[in-house]
PDB file of C-alpha atoms in Angstrom:
ATOM      1  CA  MET A   4       0.000   0.000   0.000  1.00  0.00           C
ATOM      2  CA  LYS A   5       1.402   3.409  -1.000  1.00  0.00           C
ATOM      3  CA  VAL A   6       1.070   6.109   1.714  1.00  0.00           C
ATOM      4  CA  PHE A   7       2.252   9.673   2.395  1.00  0.00           C
ATOM      5  CA  HIS A   8       4.071  11.216   5.381  1.00  0.00           C
ATOM      6  CA  THR A   9       4.069  14.996   5.973  1.00  0.00           C
ATOM      7  CA  GLN A  10       6.787  16.848   7.915  1.00  0.00           C
ATOM      8  CA  GLU A  11       8.156  20.347   8.393  1.00  0.00           C
ATOM      9  CA  SER A  12      10.839  21.082   5.837  1.00  0.00           C
ATOM     10  CA  ARG A  13      14.263  20.324   7.302  1.00  0.00           C
ATOM     11  CA  ARG A  14      17.853  20.953   6.285  1.00  0.00           C
ATOM     12  CA  LYS A  15      18.407  17.254   5.699  1.00  0.00           C
ATOM     13  CA  THR A  16      16.062  15.000   3.795  1.00  0.00           C
ATOM     14  CA  LEU A  17      14.636  12.301   6.037  1.00  0.00           C
ATOM     15  CA  SER A  18      15.702   8.714   5.409  1.00  0.00           C
ATOM     16  CA  PHE A  19      12.872   7.325   7.542  1.00  0.00           C
ATOM     17  CA  PRO A  20       9.578   8.746   8.832  1.00  0.00           C
ATOM     18  CA  ILE A  21       9.436  10.476  12.207  1.00  0.00           C
ATOM     19  CA  GLN A  22       7.472   8.713  14.908  1.00  0.00           C
ATOM     20  CA  CYS A  23       4.746  10.778  16.568  1.00  0.00           C
ATOM     21  CA  VAL A  24       5.007  10.607  20.360  1.00  0.00           C
ATOM     22  CA  ARG A  25       2.609  13.430  21.242  1.00  0.00           C
ATOM     23  CA  ASP A  26       0.092  12.865  24.039  1.00  0.00           C
ATOM     24  CA  ASP A  27      -2.774  13.850  21.722  1.00  0.00           C
ATOM     25  CA  ALA A  28      -1.915  11.387  18.937  1.00  0.00           C
ATOM     26  CA  TRP A  29      -5.180   9.684  17.922  1.00  0.00           C
ATOM     27  CA  LEU A  30      -3.798   6.176  17.905  1.00  0.00           C
ATOM     28  CA  GLY A  31      -0.846   6.531  20.249  1.00  0.00           C
ATOM     29  CA  GLU A  32       2.864   6.477  19.520  1.00  0.00           C
ATOM     30  CA  ALA A  33       3.181   5.502  15.880  1.00  0.00           C
ATOM     31  CA  TYR A  34       4.421   6.510  12.447  1.00  0.00           C
ATOM     32  CA  TYR A  35       1.495   8.423  10.929  1.00  0.00           C
ATOM     33  CA  PHE A  36       0.658   8.471   7.230  1.00  0.00           C
ATOM     34  CA  TRP A  37      -2.078   9.674   4.922  1.00  0.00           C
ATOM     35  CA  LYS A  38      -3.698   7.336   2.409  1.00  0.00           C
ATOM     36  CA  GLU A  39      -4.002  10.136  -0.169  1.00  0.00           C
ATOM     37  CA  GLU A  40      -1.480  12.782  -1.182  1.00  0.00           C
ATOM     38  CA  LEU A  41      -4.209  15.446  -1.175  1.00  0.00           C
ATOM     39  CA  ASP A  42      -4.668  14.954   2.578  1.00  0.00           C
ATOM     40  CA  ALA A  43      -0.910  15.023   3.148  1.00  0.00           C
ATOM     41  CA  ASP A  44      -0.854  18.418   1.400  1.00  0.00           C
ATOM     42  CA  ASP A  45      -3.745  19.721   3.495  1.00  0.00           C
ATOM     43  CA  TRP A  46      -1.964  18.608   6.662  1.00  0.00           C
ATOM     44  CA  GLY A  47       1.215  20.359   5.549  1.00  0.00           C
ATOM     45  CA  ASN A  48      -0.598  23.610   4.805  1.00  0.00           C
ATOM     46  CA  ASN A  49      -2.622  23.602   8.008  1.00  0.00           C
ATOM     47  CA  SER A  50      -0.287  22.062  10.579  1.00  0.00           C
ATOM     48  CA  LYS A  51       3.323  22.467   9.453  1.00  0.00           C
ATOM     49  CA  ARG A  52       3.751  26.235   9.494  1.00  0.00           C
ATOM     50  CA  LYS A  53       6.882  26.831  11.600  1.00  0.00           C
ATOM     51  CA  THR A  54       9.388  26.777   8.718  1.00  0.00           C
ATOM     52  CA  LYS A  55       6.822  27.966   6.132  1.00  0.00           C
ATOM     53  CA  ASN A  56       7.667  24.866   4.073  1.00  0.00           C
ATOM     54  CA  TYR A  57       6.637  21.243   4.388  1.00  0.00           C
ATOM     55  CA  GLU A  58       7.744  17.994   2.815  1.00  0.00           C
ATOM     56  CA  ILE A  59       5.730  15.050   1.633  1.00  0.00           C
ATOM     57  CA  TYR A  60       7.380  11.665   1.596  1.00  0.00           C
ATOM     58  CA  GLU A  61       5.945   8.532   0.092  1.00  0.00           C
ATOM     59  CA  CYS A  62       6.565   4.918   0.970  1.00  0.00           C
ATOM     60  CA  ASP A  63       5.086   1.450   0.872  1.00  0.00           C
ATOM     61  CA  LEU A  64       3.566  -0.479   3.755  1.00  0.00           C
ATOM     62  CA  ASN A  65       4.097  -4.214   3.391  1.00  0.00           C
ATOM     63  CA  SER A  66       1.708  -6.065   5.685  1.00  0.00           C
ATOM     64  CA  GLU A  67      -1.652  -7.786   5.719  1.00  0.00           C
ATOM     65  CA  ASN A  68      -1.787  -7.610   9.544  1.00  0.00           C
ATOM     66  CA  TYR A  69      -3.801  -4.501  10.204  1.00  0.00           C
ATOM     67  CA  ILE A  70      -7.092  -3.258  11.581  1.00  0.00           C
ATOM     68  CA  ASP A  71      -9.113  -1.465   8.920  1.00  0.00           C
ATOM     69  CA  THR A  72     -11.686   0.669  10.750  1.00  0.00           C
ATOM     70  CA  VAL A  73     -12.537   2.533   7.530  1.00  0.00           C
ATOM     71  CA  PHE A  74     -13.754  -0.102   5.069  1.00  0.00           C
ATOM     72  CA  ASN A  75     -14.039  -3.326   7.092  1.00  0.00           C
ATOM     73  CA  GLU A  76     -17.162  -3.366   9.277  1.00  0.00           C
ATOM     74  CA  LYS A  77     -15.979  -6.356  11.373  1.00  0.00           C
ATOM     75  CA  HIS A  78     -12.678  -4.635  12.073  1.00  0.00           C
ATOM     76  CA  TYR A  79     -14.455  -1.396  12.989  1.00  0.00           C
ATOM     77  CA  TYR A  80     -16.786  -3.035  15.535  1.00  0.00           C
ATOM     78  CA  PHE A  81     -13.962  -5.152  16.964  1.00  0.00           C
ATOM     79  CA  TRP A  82     -11.870  -2.007  17.456  1.00  0.00           C
ATOM     80  CA  ILE A  83     -14.704   0.036  19.002  1.00  0.00           C
ATOM     81  CA  ASN A  84     -15.660  -2.810  21.371  1.00  0.00           C
ATOM     82  CA  GLN A  85     -12.044  -3.232  22.472  1.00  0.00           C
ATOM     83  CA  LEU A  86     -11.636   0.501  23.142  1.00  0.00           C
ATOM     84  CA  GLU A  87     -14.861   0.562  25.152  1.00  0.00           C
ATOM     85  CA  LYS A  88     -13.751  -2.438  27.261  1.00  0.00           C
ATOM     86  CA  ILE A  89     -10.381  -0.841  27.953  1.00  0.00           C
ATOM     87  CA  ALA A  90     -11.921   2.534  28.807  1.00  0.00           C
ATOM     88  CA  LYS A  91     -14.345   0.851  31.245  1.00  0.00           C
ATOM     89  CA  LYS A  92     -11.456  -1.037  32.912  1.00  0.00           C
ATOM     90  CA  ILE A  93      -9.571   2.213  33.402  1.00  0.00           C
ATOM     91  CA  MET A  94     -12.723   3.939  34.694  1.00  0.00           C
ATOM     92  CA  LEU A  95     -13.261   1.164  37.275  1.00  0.00           C
ATOM     93  CA  LYS A  96      -9.744   1.732  38.620  1.00  0.00           C
ATOM     94  CA  THR A  97      -9.671   5.540  38.503  1.00  0.00           C
ATOM     95  CA  ASN A  98     -13.348   6.607  38.655  1.00  0.00           C
ATOM     96  CA  GLU A  99     -12.598   8.878  35.677  1.00  0.00           C
ATOM     97  CA  LYS A 100     -12.778   8.650  31.920  1.00  0.00           C
ATOM     98  CA  PRO A 101      -9.313   7.964  30.518  1.00  0.00           C
ATOM     99  CA  THR A 102      -7.467  10.545  28.492  1.00  0.00           C
ATOM    100  CA  LEU A 103      -6.514   9.630  24.944  1.00  0.00           C
ATOM    101  CA  LYS A 104      -2.930   9.141  26.144  1.00  0.00           C
ATOM    102  CA  GLU A 105      -4.003   6.834  29.003  1.00  0.00           C
ATOM    103  CA  LEU A 106      -6.071   4.724  26.625  1.00  0.00           C
ATOM    104  CA  ASN A 107      -3.244   4.417  24.095  1.00  0.00           C
ATOM    105  CA  ASP A 108      -0.629   3.768  26.808  1.00  0.00           C
ATOM    106  CA  TYR A 109      -2.766   0.939  28.199  1.00  0.00           C
ATOM    107  CA  ILE A 110      -2.997  -0.696  24.764  1.00  0.00           C
ATOM    108  CA  LYS A 111       0.765  -0.337  24.269  1.00  0.00           C
ATOM    109  CA  ASP A 112       1.845  -1.369  27.786  1.00  0.00           C
ATOM    110  CA  LYS A 113      -0.428  -4.431  27.880  1.00  0.00           C
ATOM    111  CA  ASN A 114       0.577  -5.393  24.324  1.00  0.00           C
ATOM    112  CA  ILE A 115      -3.111  -5.835  23.465  1.00  0.00           C
ATOM    113  CA  TRP A 116      -2.654  -6.448  19.731  1.00  0.00           C
ATOM    114  CA  PRO A 117       0.945  -7.644  19.200  1.00  0.00           C
ATOM    115  CA  GLU A 118       0.128  -9.005  15.733  1.00  0.00           C
ATOM    116  CA  VAL A 119      -1.270  -5.674  14.469  1.00  0.00           C
ATOM    117  CA  ASP A 120       1.249  -3.770  12.338  1.00  0.00           C
ATOM    118  CA  PHE A 121      -0.991  -0.760  11.690  1.00  0.00           C
ATOM    119  CA  ILE A 122      -4.467   0.687  12.028  1.00  0.00           C
ATOM    120  CA  GLN A 123      -6.285   2.422   9.187  1.00  0.00           C
ATOM    121  CA  PHE A 124      -8.541   5.119  10.613  1.00  0.00           C
ATOM    122  CA  GLN A 125     -10.894   7.798   9.289  1.00  0.00           C
ATOM    123  CA  ASP A 126      -9.803  11.213  10.480  1.00  0.00           C
ATOM    124  CA  LEU A 127     -12.716  13.640  10.549  1.00  0.00           C
ATOM    125  CA  PRO A 128     -11.998  16.904   8.738  1.00  0.00           C
ATOM    126  CA  VAL A 129     -13.348  20.119  10.205  1.00  0.00           C
ATOM    127  CA  ASN A 130     -12.349  22.246   7.230  1.00  0.00           C
ATOM    128  CA  SER A 131     -14.974  22.705   4.504  1.00  0.00           C
ATOM    129  CA  GLU A 132     -12.477  23.886   1.883  1.00  0.00           C
ATOM    130  CA  ARG A 133     -12.298  20.533   0.017  1.00  0.00           C
ATOM    131  CA  SER A 134     -15.996  19.720   0.375  1.00  0.00           C
ATOM    132  CA  LEU A 135     -18.140  20.069  -2.723  1.00  0.00           C
ATOM    133  CA  VAL A 136     -21.147  20.835  -0.511  1.00  0.00           C
ATOM    134  CA  LYS A 137     -21.737  24.077   1.398  1.00  0.00           C
ATOM    135  CA  PRO A 138     -21.482  23.791   5.178  1.00  0.00           C
ATOM    136  CA  ILE A 139     -24.731  23.818   7.132  1.00  0.00           C
ATOM    137  CA  THR A 140     -25.207  27.101   9.002  1.00  0.00           C
ATOM    138  CA  TYR A 141     -27.598  27.007  11.946  1.00  0.00           C
ATOM    139  CA  LYS A 142     -29.679  29.908  13.323  1.00  0.00           C
ATOM    140  CA  TYR A 143     -27.278  30.691  16.147  1.00  0.00           C
ATOM    141  CA  GLY A 144     -24.165  30.787  13.978  1.00  0.00           C
ATOM    142  CA  LYS A 145     -22.933  27.221  14.460  1.00  0.00           C
ATOM    143  CA  VAL A 146     -21.486  25.807  11.220  1.00  0.00           C
ATOM    144  CA  ARG A 147     -21.160  22.105  10.409  1.00  0.00           C
ATOM    145  CA  THR A 148     -19.041  20.761   7.565  1.00  0.00           C
ATOM    146  CA  VAL A 149     -20.559  18.048   5.390  1.00  0.00           C
ATOM    147  CA  ALA A 150     -17.644  15.734   4.639  1.00  0.00           C
ATOM    148  CA  PHE A 151     -18.531  13.006   2.153  1.00  0.00           C
ATOM    149  CA  ARG A 152     -14.911  12.314   1.262  1.00  0.00           C
ATOM    150  CA  LYS A 153     -13.042  10.179   3.773  1.00  0.00           C
ATOM    151  CA  ARG A 154      -9.737  11.488   5.070  1.00  0.00           C
ATOM    152  CA  ILE A 155      -7.827   8.321   5.895  1.00  0.00           C
ATOM    153  CA  GLN A 156      -4.901   8.165   8.311  1.00  0.00           C
ATOM    154  CA  ILE A 157      -2.713   5.195   9.056  1.00  0.00           C
ATOM    155  CA  ALA A 158      -0.834   4.629  12.308  1.00  0.00           C
ATOM    156  CA  VAL A 159       2.056   2.176  11.908  1.00  0.00           C
ATOM    157  CA  TYR A 160       3.380   0.388  15.010  1.00  0.00           C
ATOM    158  CA  ASN A 161       5.807  -2.007  13.314  1.00  0.00           C
ATOM    159  CA  LYS A 162       8.468   0.027  11.519  1.00  0.00           C
ATOM    160  CA  GLU A 163       9.736  -3.109   9.743  1.00  0.00           C
ATOM    161  CA  ILE A 164       6.818  -2.910   7.291  1.00  0.00           C
ATOM    162  CA  ILE A 165       7.870   0.546   5.985  1.00  0.00           C
ATOM    163  CA  SER A 166       9.885   0.462   2.748  1.00  0.00           C
ATOM    164  CA  ASN A 167      10.899   2.678  -0.171  1.00  0.00           C
ATOM    165  CA  PHE A 168      10.659   5.873   1.911  1.00  0.00           C
ATOM    166  CA  VAL A 169      11.528   8.811  -0.374  1.00  0.00           C
ATOM    167  CA  LEU A 170      10.945  12.549  -0.567  1.00  0.00           C
ATOM    168  CA  LYS A 171       8.182  13.217  -3.077  1.00  0.00           C
ATOM    169  CA  LYS A 172       8.073  17.019  -2.886  1.00  0.00           C
ATOM    170  CA  THR A 173       8.728  20.155  -0.867  1.00  0.00           C
ATOM    171  CA  GLU A 174       6.004  22.798  -0.800  1.00  0.00           C
ATOM    172  CA  GLN A 175       5.610  26.287   0.565  1.00  0.00           C
ATOM    173  CA  VAL A 176       2.777  26.763   3.054  1.00  0.00           C
ATOM    174  CA  ILE A 177      -0.063  28.681   1.406  1.00  0.00           C
TER     175      ILE A 177
END
């Protein structure tokens, strides 16, 4: 599977993707990719503004061992049920809802899915720029984007499946 990795422009071209270790990472510590180059560009323009330039790398993921929450209904319900079970376990111990970091740390520390190399996940866009449909504007000013097009992210946990990582392009932030 061909995927795209977006980063701030650096002095040296990357030879391997950078792992995301932020506490607010959707799917925990992982190498994050976009399924489509268009989304990698959007991410660069909207999130990689420090150097005023961003880079898009492309590579291949070589594995059949993944959870596809986007197109596989069984995988989606398995994943949701597992997250709910884990969240309830944490809530029993702490009497609080877990943070995203606590949930992801639990999955990592307990090695819940050791055979899973990556998770394919639908990121929900809030920007209406790419939508072909006008946003819905409510009476009191609230606006809701109608996003028919899926924005697919991939979180890779097994770096051994990443190959042919190359710089595709460098772009200036718009």
